[in-house]
Amino acid sequence: MPTDALSLTLAALADPTRRAILSRLALGETSVAELGKPFDITPPAVTKHLKVLQRAGLITQTRQAQYRPCRINPKPLKEVSVWIEAYRRLWEQRLDRLEDYLQKLQEKEAR
Amino acid sequence: MPTDALSLTLAALADPTRRAILSRLALGETSVAELGKPFDITPPAVTKHLKVLQRAGLITQTRQAQYRPCRINPKPLKEVSVWIEAYRRLWEQRLDRLEDYLQKLQEKEAR
């Protein structure tokens, strides 16, 4: 079981139904029944997915669970973006070093 | 078990050791033994993590597994970025609509 926040977020997003539920919630709050319709899944199955999203901090469940199930919270997704950007920087630095090396090799050839 | 490519990528990234292995590989290819050192895990445990990363298409294992275990492949991460961006757009559109609504409300008050 992942325990750090970023792992929890990534694990919660690693399901097409949960990502679709999240995208639907980004359009506005809706009922649990409404959320289940496009996937033909039961309200208890929707509730299970919502709990995973909630544990990851991606949504916040409100008191009136039947009618206004949850609000989305973009903060954990921001953390995923930050990690991917950091990784991309590492990858670009590596390509830069490779280019430097190739250039030095070409300069050596030219001499 | 997730079956779509994006879910596989997200599930593979939902582990701090696997993310660290990937970041280390972004700096250059290295041995399985070297990859395990910072986490004090055995080569078989590293190999298991590499298999998960490979199944998600995040790395490509080479023939000489002992010395040059794998190359990183940035394509699946690009797909994660694309999804997050699409989601962010949805979220921003929602905020825009809320702003429009508030502005109309204020105009109505002013009249």
PDB file of N, CA and C in Angstrom, chain A residues 23 26-27 72 74 77, chain B residues 81-97:
ATOM      1  N   SER A  23     -13.337  14.130 -13.788  1.00  0.00           N
ATOM      2  CA  SER A  23     -13.585  15.078 -14.891  1.00  0.00           C
ATOM      3  C   SER A  23     -15.033  15.561 -14.844  1.00  0.00           C
ATOM      4  N   ALA A  26     -15.426  18.093 -12.180  1.00  0.00           N
ATOM      5  CA  ALA A  26     -14.820  19.390 -12.522  1.00  0.00           C
ATOM      6  C   ALA A  26     -15.843  20.286 -13.216  1.00  0.00           C
ATOM      7  N   LEU A  27     -16.879  19.684 -13.809  1.00  0.00           N
ATOM      8  CA  LEU A  27     -17.933  20.448 -14.478  1.00  0.00           C
ATOM      9  C   LEU A  27     -18.962  20.978 -13.489  1.00  0.00           C
ATOM     10  N   ILE A  72     -14.193  19.045  -5.972  1.00  0.00           N
ATOM     11  CA  ILE A  72     -12.858  18.611  -6.368  1.00  0.00           C
ATOM     12  C   ILE A  72     -11.840  19.567  -5.764  1.00  0.00           C
ATOM     13  N   PRO A  74      -7.924  20.693  -6.571  1.00  0.00           N
ATOM     14  CA  PRO A  74      -6.850  20.528  -7.563  1.00  0.00           C
ATOM     15  C   PRO A  74      -5.437  20.393  -6.985  1.00  0.00           C
ATOM     16  N   LEU A  77      -3.247  17.180  -7.715  1.00  0.00           N
ATOM     17  CA  LEU A  77      -2.885  17.078  -9.132  1.00  0.00           C
ATOM     18  C   LEU A  77      -1.725  18.005  -9.456  1.00  0.00           C
TER      19      LEU A  77
ATOM     20  N   SER B  81       0.790  14.038 -18.488  1.00  0.00           N
ATOM     21  CA  SER B  81       0.754  15.500 -18.585  1.00  0.00           C
ATOM     22  C   SER B  81      -0.464  15.958 -19.374  1.00  0.00           C
ATOM     23  N   VAL B  82      -0.715  15.289 -20.506  1.00  0.00           N
ATOM     24  CA  VAL B  82      -1.843  15.654 -21.371  1.00  0.00           C
ATOM     25  C   VAL B  82      -3.155  15.518 -20.607  1.00  0.00           C
ATOM     26  N   TRP B  83      -3.303  14.426 -19.854  1.00  0.00           N
ATOM     27  CA  TRP B  83      -4.535  14.228 -19.098  1.00  0.00           C
ATOM     28  C   TRP B  83      -4.701  15.317 -18.029  1.00  0.00           C
ATOM     29  N   ILE B  84      -3.622  15.598 -17.292  1.00  0.00           N
ATOM     30  CA  ILE B  84      -3.702  16.619 -16.237  1.00  0.00           C
ATOM     31  C   ILE B  84      -4.053  17.980 -16.838  1.00  0.00           C
ATOM     32  N   GLU B  85      -3.456  18.290 -18.001  1.00  0.00           N
ATOM     33  CA  GLU B  85      -3.757  19.570 -18.658  1.00  0.00           C
ATOM     34  C   GLU B  85      -5.223  19.665 -19.063  1.00  0.00           C
ATOM     35  N   ALA B  86      -5.757  18.558 -19.622  1.00  0.00           N
ATOM     36  CA  ALA B  86      -7.167  18.521 -20.041  1.00  0.00           C
ATOM     37  C   ALA B  86      -8.065  18.744 -18.823  1.00  0.00           C
ATOM     38  N   TYR B  87      -7.702  18.109 -17.710  1.00  0.00           N
ATOM     39  CA  TYR B  87      -8.464  18.225 -16.477  1.00  0.00           C
ATOM     40  C   TYR B  87      -8.409  19.664 -15.957  1.00  0.00           C
ATOM     41  N   ARG B  88      -7.213  20.270 -16.030  1.00  0.00           N
ATOM     42  CA  ARG B  88      -7.028  21.643 -15.574  1.00  0.00           C
ATOM     43  C   ARG B  88      -7.895  22.606 -16.405  1.00  0.00           C
ATOM     44  N   ARG B  89      -7.968  22.307 -17.728  1.00  0.00           N
ATOM     45  CA  ARG B  89      -8.806  23.141 -18.596  1.00  0.00           C
ATOM     46  C   ARG B  89     -10.265  23.083 -18.162  1.00  0.00           C
ATOM     47  N   LEU B  90     -10.746  21.859 -17.866  1.00  0.00           N
ATOM     48  CA  LEU B  90     -12.130  21.682 -17.388  1.00  0.00           C
ATOM     49  C   LEU B  90     -12.367  22.527 -16.136  1.00  0.00           C
ATOM     50  N   TRP B  91     -11.429  22.427 -15.230  1.00  0.00           N
ATOM     51  CA  TRP B  91     -11.501  23.119 -13.946  1.00  0.00           C
ATOM     52  C   TRP B  91     -11.508  24.639 -14.146  1.00  0.00           C
ATOM     53  N   GLU B  92     -10.667  25.109 -15.072  1.00  0.00           N
ATOM     54  CA  GLU B  92     -10.604  26.552 -15.346  1.00  0.00           C
ATOM     55  C   GLU B  92     -11.878  27.051 -16.016  1.00  0.00           C
ATOM     56  N   GLN B  93     -12.423  26.217 -16.947  1.00  0.00           N
ATOM     57  CA  GLN B  93     -13.683  26.583 -17.596  1.00  0.00           C
ATOM     58  C   GLN B  93     -14.778  26.755 -16.545  1.00  0.00           C
ATOM     59  N   ARG B  94     -14.759  25.863 -15.560  1.00  0.00           N
ATOM     60  CA  ARG B  94     -15.772  25.937 -14.514  1.00  0.00           C
ATOM     61  C   ARG B  94     -15.631  27.246 -13.730  1.00  0.00           C
ATOM     62  N   LEU B  95     -14.400  27.623 -13.425  1.00  0.00           N
ATOM     63  CA  LEU B  95     -14.154  28.870 -12.700  1.00  0.00           C
ATOM     64  C   LEU B  95     -14.585  30.073 -13.544  1.00  0.00           C
ATOM     65  N   ASP B  96     -14.311  29.982 -14.874  1.00  0.00           N
ATOM     66  CA  ASP B  96     -14.722  31.054 -15.778  1.00  0.00           C
ATOM     67  C   ASP B  96     -16.237  31.238 -15.758  1.00  0.00           C
ATOM     68  N   ARG B  97     -16.964  30.097 -15.835  1.00  0.00           N
ATOM     69  CA  ARG B  97     -18.431  30.170 -15.828  1.00  0.00           C
ATOM     70  C   ARG B  97     -18.932  30.768 -14.522  1.00  0.00           C
TER      71      ARG B  97
END
